Amino acid sequence: MLLSAATCTGSAQDDGTTTIMNLIGENGNFTIISGYFNNSSLNTTLAGDEPHTVFVPKDDAFKNVSESTLEALMKDPAALEQMLLYHVTNGTLMAENLANVSNITTLQGSELPVNVTDERTFVGEAEVLQANLTADNGVVHVIDAVLIPPKAPSEEKDIIETATEDGNFTTLLTAIRAANLTDTLKGEGPYTVFTPTDEAFNALPNGTIESLLNDTDTLTKILLYHVASERLMAEDVVNITNIKTLQGSDIPVNVTEEGVFVGDAQIIMKDVNASNGVIHAIDVVLIPPEPAPEQNLTVLYNDTVNLTEENVKFRNASLNYTIANLTDFGALYATGLDFNAALAQNMTGNVTNMTNVPFVFKSIEGVENNNTTGEMWFVYINGEPAKEYFGINPVSYGDKLNFWYTTGKSGEALIENATYVINITIAEMMAKDTIIEAAQNQTRLATFVNATETANLTETLNGTEPYTVFIPSNEAFNELPVETRNKLMNNTTLLRNVLSYHVLSGKYVRKQLASMNTVNNIQGDALQIKMVGENITIQNAIVTQIIVVNNGVICIIDKVLIPPDSGLLSDGNQTDGNQTDGNQTDGNQTDGNQTDGNQTEDQAGNWYFFSIPFKANNTSVDYLLSDVNYTSLIYYNASTRLFEDVSNIEPLKGYWINVPNGTEFNASEQFASVEKKQVTVPPSLQTYPGWNALGSPVNETISAEIAFTTIDSSYTKIVGPWVSGNNTTGHYQYVGYNGFNGTLGENQLGTEEFEVKPYEGYWVFVKEENLYA
């Protein structure tokens, strides 16, 4: 619904006409903008005969413009002129005309976006409060905010040049020069720089800036804490919780009703583009956190490691020894490797000479903590405590491993009270097994081993040519739809094609994979590589373990990779954009396994797929679901292709909730009395290639054609709503295809026919990034 129109006629000139300048000048609510217009070229323009449309901010609107912005405008008449021109366009656009356009070309030259909802009209960030104040040479619409034109892209200028041109970052630029970081930030990048303004630096205690300029080490750490090694636009920042900086620490991100905060600083100007990155201005200088105090090793590593040769304690360097059990702080790359190691034992106060002996990492399976008497083993790699997480501690030729053993019960695992220490320097690493031989030693890879034999690939993967093979675990094969498993095991050609899809020519270890974006398999297909936290992913599958073998590398993964042209159903999580292009309408793609409740794990209870069609005043889960007995609440993040726990419930997103057996969840009833937040700009959500979990943008039932009109050019298919059943059973009610009309067969519809209901969740398949609103 458009705003109700109001007609106003100002005082006439001597010739009986009322110009826009008359109308604005005689209205007591427009004194500030009227003064600006009178001292600009628009004084003549808006008093002339040519028709214009003017968006006039009330005087109250100027209270929301920062003092620094107003001062800058007053000091720069050209910038002020540009701001005024951004409020004016040629021609007469009445309220009903605004409903039919999405952008207006202003006299300033930039496009002013228009967004008309059922009840409101927005131009840029401003809401139209009163429409259609008419004059003889055009029309005025009253708005509640001052429109600031977008800055011209500075793609031809790097970060340093862009910050210099802005004029608000002189102290920062001085600090960058003092720390010798100018060339870095003029480099290729891309970088994201959170730039404190001069006001932010001035707010530091007296003498701080001078002290930092004389302490370049500390200054460098502080400056690098403001820089990320990727281009993060504002829409990216609000969708992550932490940003890794060049200093090494993470900056936490917090999105509140007041704004977006990185650490203690608020972003006050966003998305200033440069040729090698982007700048976001902030109002506080960020200080990196102090390094965490060194943790007591007893807390981190309290598992017993048995270093034995049969039943003989590890004390005699003349024997060959085996680490029979190595817990989570073990070396991921060590499985199946023999070390020719220089080895020594340090009795307290007695260090023996290093002796070369064969040394085998026999297993790195985790063991239960059976230490009840106070004995402790602790591991250092190259002088640093080994990390406690499995798979984070690769070892290589020349590395030094120190195993400390103590019987002390004080919790202090120090050399002073260690019974003895074993020092190992790796002189040579030798892998014994081939790919198939090593896989045969892993019981969780039995399905793959049997499949390679069926597909006649065993001899190939046992040969001398190096391969890197992404091997799905038994569980990964079991997660495939039954139809897919049956097709694979009964069609040797198809099975060989799928298995070959997992094989790369060459030897790629963790460090190499982590530095790559794509790799080509032996069929010539490009597979996407990503780092998600500490995990490497291939397509959407997570690499859970890497094993170096004699003729290559094994990467164990948690999902089976399905070639896009195989015609097979996957488990619903491979979102490469090729499996479901929206043109296949055989009804078999949507059997409940492609984008289904199976993604939400086999959890007891009933699953519901819901959304909320408005912005709640309080979005926290603790508030919105305070009276709901639920066991799990998750959201599928299409950008990372991972399910995530939820702390806030936002509009436009589809959420999965699991409630115990015997209970139900009705989203429309649950949120019926929730207080709605009055927003000036309708919510929007970035969609990504593949499946996106979305909800309706409005609180009424509409067709998918209307609901998803903002992404009409990029989405192909919609599935839902989810009809919950007992336990983990359930089904999707309809499949909709964009570009089709009517009913295609049973539950398959064109999007004009497919109804999208508020409070329901839907899977929408998108071909390319787009903004859903």
PDB file of C-alpha atoms in Angstrom, residues 158-384:
ATOM      1  CA  ASP A 158      44.750   1.382  -3.463  1.00  0.00           C
ATOM      2  CA  ILE A 159      43.887   1.352   0.245  1.00  0.00           C
ATOM      3  CA  ILE A 160      46.540   3.902   1.194  1.00  0.00           C
ATOM      4  CA  GLU A 161      45.538   6.307  -1.591  1.00  0.00           C
ATOM      5  CA  THR A 162      41.839   5.898  -0.781  1.00  0.00           C
ATOM      6  CA  ALA A 163      42.382   6.576   2.934  1.00  0.00           C
ATOM      7  CA  THR A 164      44.544   9.588   2.113  1.00  0.00           C
ATOM      8  CA  GLU A 165      41.933  11.025  -0.220  1.00  0.00           C
ATOM      9  CA  ASP A 166      39.223  10.664   2.432  1.00  0.00           C
ATOM     10  CA  GLY A 167      41.036  12.994   4.840  1.00  0.00           C
ATOM     11  CA  ASN A 168      39.726  11.465   8.075  1.00  0.00           C
ATOM     12  CA  PHE A 169      42.569   9.007   8.662  1.00  0.00           C
ATOM     13  CA  THR A 170      45.716  11.151   8.928  1.00  0.00           C
ATOM     14  CA  THR A 171      46.851   9.677  12.265  1.00  0.00           C
ATOM     15  CA  LEU A 172      46.340   6.144  11.018  1.00  0.00           C
ATOM     16  CA  LEU A 173      48.373   6.847   7.887  1.00  0.00           C
ATOM     17  CA  THR A 174      51.166   8.323  10.025  1.00  0.00           C
ATOM     18  CA  ALA A 175      51.177   5.171  12.139  1.00  0.00           C
ATOM     19  CA  ILE A 176      51.221   2.957   9.050  1.00  0.00           C
ATOM     20  CA  ARG A 177      54.280   4.796   7.744  1.00  0.00           C
ATOM     21  CA  ALA A 178      56.016   4.521  11.127  1.00  0.00           C
ATOM     22  CA  ALA A 179      55.422   0.771  11.180  1.00  0.00           C
ATOM     23  CA  ASN A 180      56.658   0.357   7.572  1.00  0.00           C
ATOM     24  CA  LEU A 181      53.304  -1.098   6.504  1.00  0.00           C
ATOM     25  CA  THR A 182      52.602   1.320   3.660  1.00  0.00           C
ATOM     26  CA  ASP A 183      53.969  -0.998   0.967  1.00  0.00           C
ATOM     27  CA  THR A 184      51.993  -3.896   2.451  1.00  0.00           C
ATOM     28  CA  LEU A 185      48.676  -2.053   2.186  1.00  0.00           C
ATOM     29  CA  LYS A 186      49.576  -0.840  -1.293  1.00  0.00           C
ATOM     30  CA  GLY A 187      50.216  -4.465  -2.271  1.00  0.00           C
ATOM     31  CA  GLU A 188      48.048  -6.838  -4.237  1.00  0.00           C
ATOM     32  CA  GLY A 189      45.845  -7.935  -1.326  1.00  0.00           C
ATOM     33  CA  PRO A 190      42.937  -8.130  -1.150  1.00  0.00           C
ATOM     34  CA  TYR A 191      42.679  -6.688   2.353  1.00  0.00           C
ATOM     35  CA  THR A 192      39.888  -5.510   4.592  1.00  0.00           C
ATOM     36  CA  VAL A 193      40.996  -2.613   6.799  1.00  0.00           C
ATOM     37  CA  PHE A 194      38.981  -1.384   9.769  1.00  0.00           C
ATOM     38  CA  THR A 195      40.250   2.197   9.814  1.00  0.00           C
ATOM     39  CA  PRO A 196      39.996   4.225  13.037  1.00  0.00           C
ATOM     40  CA  THR A 197      39.221   7.862  12.347  1.00  0.00           C
ATOM     41  CA  ASP A 198      41.363  10.698  13.628  1.00  0.00           C
ATOM     42  CA  GLU A 199      38.709  11.212  16.327  1.00  0.00           C
ATOM     43  CA  ALA A 200      39.210   7.608  17.447  1.00  0.00           C
ATOM     44  CA  PHE A 201      42.955   8.164  17.840  1.00  0.00           C
ATOM     45  CA  ASN A 202      42.380  11.460  19.646  1.00  0.00           C
ATOM     46  CA  ALA A 203      40.247   9.622  22.198  1.00  0.00           C
ATOM     47  CA  LEU A 204      43.254   7.561  23.327  1.00  0.00           C
ATOM     48  CA  PRO A 205      44.887   8.627  26.623  1.00  0.00           C
ATOM     49  CA  ASN A 206      47.378  11.478  26.393  1.00  0.00           C
ATOM     50  CA  GLY A 207      50.791  10.346  25.239  1.00  0.00           C
ATOM     51  CA  THR A 208      49.562   7.024  23.806  1.00  0.00           C
ATOM     52  CA  ILE A 209      50.095   7.942  20.159  1.00  0.00           C
ATOM     53  CA  GLU A 210      53.586   9.307  20.779  1.00  0.00           C
ATOM     54  CA  SER A 211      54.476   6.190  22.781  1.00  0.00           C
ATOM     55  CA  LEU A 212      53.271   3.892  20.012  1.00  0.00           C
ATOM     56  CA  LEU A 213      55.168   5.776  17.317  1.00  0.00           C
ATOM     57  CA  ASN A 214      58.331   5.081  19.348  1.00  0.00           C
ATOM     58  CA  ASP A 215      57.486   1.387  19.844  1.00  0.00           C
ATOM     59  CA  THR A 216      57.149   0.032  16.338  1.00  0.00           C
ATOM     60  CA  ASP A 217      56.775  -3.608  17.443  1.00  0.00           C
ATOM     61  CA  THR A 218      53.673  -2.838  19.509  1.00  0.00           C
ATOM     62  CA  LEU A 219      52.411  -0.387  16.880  1.00  0.00           C
ATOM     63  CA  THR A 220      52.753  -3.013  14.146  1.00  0.00           C
ATOM     64  CA  LYS A 221      50.760  -5.559  16.148  1.00  0.00           C
ATOM     65  CA  ILE A 222      47.989  -3.037  16.783  1.00  0.00           C
ATOM     66  CA  LEU A 223      47.796  -1.981  13.124  1.00  0.00           C
ATOM     67  CA  LEU A 224      47.793  -5.569  11.833  1.00  0.00           C
ATOM     68  CA  TYR A 225      44.937  -6.287  14.252  1.00  0.00           C
ATOM     69  CA  HIS A 226      42.861  -3.946  12.066  1.00  0.00           C
ATOM     70  CA  VAL A 227      43.561  -5.853   8.824  1.00  0.00           C
ATOM     71  CA  ALA A 228      42.114  -9.084   7.365  1.00  0.00           C
ATOM     72  CA  SER A 229      43.652 -10.842   4.375  1.00  0.00           C
ATOM     73  CA  GLU A 230      40.465 -10.959   2.288  1.00  0.00           C
ATOM     74  CA  ARG A 231      37.867  -8.552   0.937  1.00  0.00           C
ATOM     75  CA  LEU A 232      34.973  -8.544   3.432  1.00  0.00           C
ATOM     76  CA  MET A 233      32.102  -6.306   2.405  1.00  0.00           C
ATOM     77  CA  ALA A 234      29.586  -5.188   5.032  1.00  0.00           C
ATOM     78  CA  GLU A 235      27.185  -7.959   4.042  1.00  0.00           C
ATOM     79  CA  ASP A 236      29.975 -10.473   4.658  1.00  0.00           C
ATOM     80  CA  VAL A 237      30.927  -8.994   8.029  1.00  0.00           C
ATOM     81  CA  VAL A 238      27.411  -9.248   9.465  1.00  0.00           C
ATOM     82  CA  ASN A 239      27.243 -12.952   8.623  1.00  0.00           C
ATOM     83  CA  ILE A 240      30.359 -14.035  10.537  1.00  0.00           C
ATOM     84  CA  THR A 241      31.188 -14.074  14.227  1.00  0.00           C
ATOM     85  CA  ASN A 242      34.968 -13.650  14.094  1.00  0.00           C
ATOM     86  CA  ILE A 243      37.469 -12.135  11.665  1.00  0.00           C
ATOM     87  CA  LYS A 244      41.012 -13.494  11.464  1.00  0.00           C
ATOM     88  CA  THR A 245      43.501 -10.618  11.385  1.00  0.00           C
ATOM     89  CA  LEU A 246      47.056 -10.352  10.090  1.00  0.00           C
ATOM     90  CA  GLN A 247      48.145  -9.929  13.712  1.00  0.00           C
ATOM     91  CA  GLY A 248      46.980 -13.499  14.338  1.00  0.00           C
ATOM     92  CA  SER A 249      44.104 -12.869  16.725  1.00  0.00           C
ATOM     93  CA  ASP A 250      40.416 -12.865  15.845  1.00  0.00           C
ATOM     94  CA  ILE A 251      38.206  -9.766  16.042  1.00  0.00           C
ATOM     95  CA  PRO A 252      34.715 -10.665  17.311  1.00  0.00           C
ATOM     96  CA  VAL A 253      31.762  -9.342  15.277  1.00  0.00           C
ATOM     97  CA  ASN A 254      28.560  -8.300  17.022  1.00  0.00           C
ATOM     98  CA  VAL A 255      25.447  -7.119  15.160  1.00  0.00           C
ATOM     99  CA  THR A 256      23.030  -5.188  17.365  1.00  0.00           C
ATOM    100  CA  GLU A 257      20.116  -2.817  16.935  1.00  0.00           C
ATOM    101  CA  GLU A 258      22.587   0.056  17.394  1.00  0.00           C
ATOM    102  CA  GLY A 259      24.839  -1.095  14.562  1.00  0.00           C
ATOM    103  CA  VAL A 260      27.654  -3.450  13.611  1.00  0.00           C
ATOM    104  CA  PHE A 261      30.580  -3.737  16.007  1.00  0.00           C
ATOM    105  CA  VAL A 262      34.028  -5.249  15.462  1.00  0.00           C
ATOM    106  CA  GLY A 263      35.547  -5.701  18.871  1.00  0.00           C
ATOM    107  CA  ASP A 264      34.712  -2.534  20.815  1.00  0.00           C
ATOM    108  CA  ALA A 265      34.462  -0.380  17.690  1.00  0.00           C
ATOM    109  CA  GLN A 266      31.359   0.464  15.699  1.00  0.00           C
ATOM    110  CA  ILE A 267      31.500   0.574  11.911  1.00  0.00           C
ATOM    111  CA  ILE A 268      30.482   4.144  11.065  1.00  0.00           C
ATOM    112  CA  MET A 269      31.232   4.068   7.334  1.00  0.00           C
ATOM    113  CA  LYS A 270      31.180   0.873   5.304  1.00  0.00           C
ATOM    114  CA  ASP A 271      32.234  -0.522   1.937  1.00  0.00           C
ATOM    115  CA  VAL A 272      34.746   2.094   0.766  1.00  0.00           C
ATOM    116  CA  ASN A 273      36.209   0.169  -2.149  1.00  0.00           C
ATOM    117  CA  ALA A 274      39.832   0.272  -3.212  1.00  0.00           C
ATOM    118  CA  SER A 275      41.720  -1.542  -5.933  1.00  0.00           C
ATOM    119  CA  ASN A 276      43.257  -3.970  -3.437  1.00  0.00           C
ATOM    120  CA  GLY A 277      40.506  -4.266  -0.845  1.00  0.00           C
ATOM    121  CA  VAL A 278      37.874  -2.447   1.139  1.00  0.00           C
ATOM    122  CA  ILE A 279      37.812   0.037   4.026  1.00  0.00           C
ATOM    123  CA  HIS A 280      35.320   0.227   6.886  1.00  0.00           C
ATOM    124  CA  ALA A 281      35.730   3.280   9.119  1.00  0.00           C
ATOM    125  CA  ILE A 282      35.436   2.624  12.867  1.00  0.00           C
ATOM    126  CA  ASP A 283      35.123   4.902  15.897  1.00  0.00           C
ATOM    127  CA  VAL A 284      37.574   3.197  18.272  1.00  0.00           C
ATOM    128  CA  VAL A 285      41.202   2.035  17.965  1.00  0.00           C
ATOM    129  CA  LEU A 286      41.248  -1.750  18.401  1.00  0.00           C
ATOM    130  CA  ILE A 287      43.754  -3.242  20.838  1.00  0.00           C
ATOM    131  CA  PRO A 288      44.666  -6.908  20.254  1.00  0.00           C
ATOM    132  CA  PRO A 289      44.010  -9.239  23.174  1.00  0.00           C
ATOM    133  CA  GLU A 290      46.895 -10.218  25.391  1.00  0.00           C
ATOM    134  CA  PRO A 291      48.191 -13.729  24.671  1.00  0.00           C
ATOM    135  CA  ALA A 292      46.453 -16.258  26.872  1.00  0.00           C
ATOM    136  CA  PRO A 293      48.636 -17.348  29.778  1.00  0.00           C
ATOM    137  CA  GLU A 294      50.383 -20.642  29.103  1.00  0.00           C
ATOM    138  CA  GLN A 295      48.010 -23.386  30.085  1.00  0.00           C
ATOM    139  CA  ASN A 296      48.988 -26.001  32.596  1.00  0.00           C
ATOM    140  CA  LEU A 297      50.007 -28.953  30.470  1.00  0.00           C
ATOM    141  CA  THR A 298      48.317 -31.316  32.877  1.00  0.00           C
ATOM    142  CA  VAL A 299      44.988 -29.769  31.914  1.00  0.00           C
ATOM    143  CA  LEU A 300      45.632 -30.032  28.186  1.00  0.00           C
ATOM    144  CA  TYR A 301      47.269 -33.430  27.967  1.00  0.00           C
ATOM    145  CA  ASN A 302      46.158 -35.839  30.621  1.00  0.00           C
ATOM    146  CA  ASP A 303      46.101 -39.061  28.613  1.00  0.00           C
ATOM    147  CA  THR A 304      48.655 -41.790  29.062  1.00  0.00           C
ATOM    148  CA  VAL A 305      50.883 -42.615  26.117  1.00  0.00           C
ATOM    149  CA  ASN A 306      52.336 -46.135  26.189  1.00  0.00           C
ATOM    150  CA  LEU A 307      55.775 -46.255  24.629  1.00  0.00           C
ATOM    151  CA  THR A 308      56.584 -49.948  24.560  1.00  0.00           C
ATOM    152  CA  GLU A 309      58.448 -52.630  22.656  1.00  0.00           C
ATOM    153  CA  GLU A 310      56.248 -55.594  23.419  1.00  0.00           C
ATOM    154  CA  ASN A 311      56.334 -55.576  27.217  1.00  0.00           C
ATOM    155  CA  VAL A 312      59.598 -53.696  27.670  1.00  0.00           C
ATOM    156  CA  LYS A 313      59.491 -50.137  28.980  1.00  0.00           C
ATOM    157  CA  PHE A 314      60.952 -47.511  26.669  1.00  0.00           C
ATOM    158  CA  ARG A 315      64.298 -47.003  28.363  1.00  0.00           C
ATOM    159  CA  ASN A 316      66.944 -48.634  26.206  1.00  0.00           C
ATOM    160  CA  ALA A 317      67.930 -46.749  23.061  1.00  0.00           C
ATOM    161  CA  SER A 318      69.468 -49.857  21.485  1.00  0.00           C
ATOM    162  CA  LEU A 319      66.073 -51.420  20.770  1.00  0.00           C
ATOM    163  CA  ASN A 320      63.457 -50.682  18.135  1.00  0.00           C
ATOM    164  CA  TYR A 321      60.447 -49.023  19.710  1.00  0.00           C
ATOM    165  CA  THR A 322      56.843 -48.479  18.824  1.00  0.00           C
ATOM    166  CA  ILE A 323      54.363 -45.880  19.994  1.00  0.00           C
ATOM    167  CA  ALA A 324      51.472 -48.265  20.494  1.00  0.00           C
ATOM    168  CA  ASN A 325      48.915 -45.588  21.300  1.00  0.00           C
ATOM    169  CA  LEU A 326      49.031 -41.898  20.548  1.00  0.00           C
ATOM    170  CA  THR A 327      46.148 -39.687  21.591  1.00  0.00           C
ATOM    171  CA  ASP A 328      44.667 -36.581  20.037  1.00  0.00           C
ATOM    172  CA  PHE A 329      47.857 -34.578  20.246  1.00  0.00           C
ATOM    173  CA  GLY A 330      49.424 -37.027  17.804  1.00  0.00           C
ATOM    174  CA  ALA A 331      50.890 -36.304  14.383  1.00  0.00           C
ATOM    175  CA  LEU A 332      48.252 -36.713  11.697  1.00  0.00           C
ATOM    176  CA  TYR A 333      50.713 -37.451   8.902  1.00  0.00           C
ATOM    177  CA  ALA A 334      52.471 -40.140  10.883  1.00  0.00           C
ATOM    178  CA  THR A 335      50.069 -43.028  10.268  1.00  0.00           C
ATOM    179  CA  GLY A 336      51.743 -45.843   8.372  1.00  0.00           C
ATOM    180  CA  LEU A 337      55.165 -44.164   8.442  1.00  0.00           C
ATOM    181  CA  ASP A 338      58.469 -45.507   9.727  1.00  0.00           C
ATOM    182  CA  PHE A 339      60.873 -42.937  11.134  1.00  0.00           C
ATOM    183  CA  ASN A 340      64.590 -43.373  10.957  1.00  0.00           C
ATOM    184  CA  ALA A 341      65.058 -41.191  14.020  1.00  0.00           C
ATOM    185  CA  ALA A 342      67.882 -39.889  16.108  1.00  0.00           C
ATOM    186  CA  LEU A 343      66.694 -40.724  19.593  1.00  0.00           C
ATOM    187  CA  ALA A 344      67.871 -39.983  23.102  1.00  0.00           C
ATOM    188  CA  GLN A 345      66.534 -40.345  26.632  1.00  0.00           C
ATOM    189  CA  ASN A 346      67.137 -37.617  29.180  1.00  0.00           C
ATOM    190  CA  MET A 347      67.170 -38.983  32.668  1.00  0.00           C
ATOM    191  CA  THR A 348      66.984 -36.159  35.196  1.00  0.00           C
ATOM    192  CA  GLY A 349      70.337 -34.454  34.948  1.00  0.00           C
ATOM    193  CA  ASN A 350      71.702 -37.066  32.528  1.00  0.00           C
ATOM    194  CA  VAL A 351      71.455 -36.544  28.761  1.00  0.00           C
ATOM    195  CA  THR A 352      72.635 -39.433  26.587  1.00  0.00           C
ATOM    196  CA  ASN A 353      73.955 -39.116  23.054  1.00  0.00           C
ATOM    197  CA  MET A 354      71.480 -39.220  20.190  1.00  0.00           C
ATOM    198  CA  THR A 355      71.300 -42.692  18.624  1.00  0.00           C
ATOM    199  CA  ASN A 356      69.748 -43.469  15.245  1.00  0.00           C
ATOM    200  CA  VAL A 357      67.097 -46.185  15.583  1.00  0.00           C
ATOM    201  CA  PRO A 358      64.016 -47.199  13.620  1.00  0.00           C
ATOM    202  CA  PHE A 359      60.966 -45.709  15.267  1.00  0.00           C
ATOM    203  CA  VAL A 360      57.383 -46.477  14.215  1.00  0.00           C
ATOM    204  CA  PHE A 361      54.139 -44.601  14.732  1.00  0.00           C
ATOM    205  CA  LYS A 362      52.002 -47.716  14.666  1.00  0.00           C
ATOM    206  CA  SER A 363      48.627 -46.124  15.419  1.00  0.00           C
ATOM    207  CA  ILE A 364      47.132 -42.773  16.221  1.00  0.00           C
ATOM    208  CA  GLU A 365      43.781 -44.019  17.455  1.00  0.00           C
ATOM    209  CA  GLY A 366      42.602 -42.201  20.588  1.00  0.00           C
ATOM    210  CA  VAL A 367      42.785 -44.047  23.912  1.00  0.00           C
ATOM    211  CA  GLU A 368      40.744 -43.594  27.039  1.00  0.00           C
ATOM    212  CA  ASN A 369      42.404 -41.782  29.890  1.00  0.00           C
ATOM    213  CA  ASN A 370      43.383 -44.649  32.178  1.00  0.00           C
ATOM    214  CA  ASN A 371      45.775 -42.627  34.267  1.00  0.00           C
ATOM    215  CA  THR A 372      44.746 -42.769  37.901  1.00  0.00           C
ATOM    216  CA  THR A 373      48.126 -42.745  39.617  1.00  0.00           C
ATOM    217  CA  GLY A 374      49.477 -39.401  38.484  1.00  0.00           C
ATOM    218  CA  GLU A 375      51.774 -40.506  35.641  1.00  0.00           C
ATOM    219  CA  MET A 376      51.660 -38.037  32.761  1.00  0.00           C
ATOM    220  CA  TRP A 377      53.008 -37.907  29.216  1.00  0.00           C
ATOM    221  CA  PHE A 378      53.301 -34.574  27.441  1.00  0.00           C
ATOM    222  CA  VAL A 379      54.326 -33.877  23.846  1.00  0.00           C
ATOM    223  CA  TYR A 380      56.199 -30.943  22.347  1.00  0.00           C
ATOM    224  CA  ILE A 381      56.818 -30.524  18.591  1.00  0.00           C
ATOM    225  CA  ASN A 382      59.718 -28.239  17.680  1.00  0.00           C
ATOM    226  CA  GLY A 383      59.626 -26.703  21.121  1.00  0.00           C
ATOM    227  CA  GLU A 384      55.900 -25.892  21.118  1.00  0.00           C
TER     228      GLU A 384
END
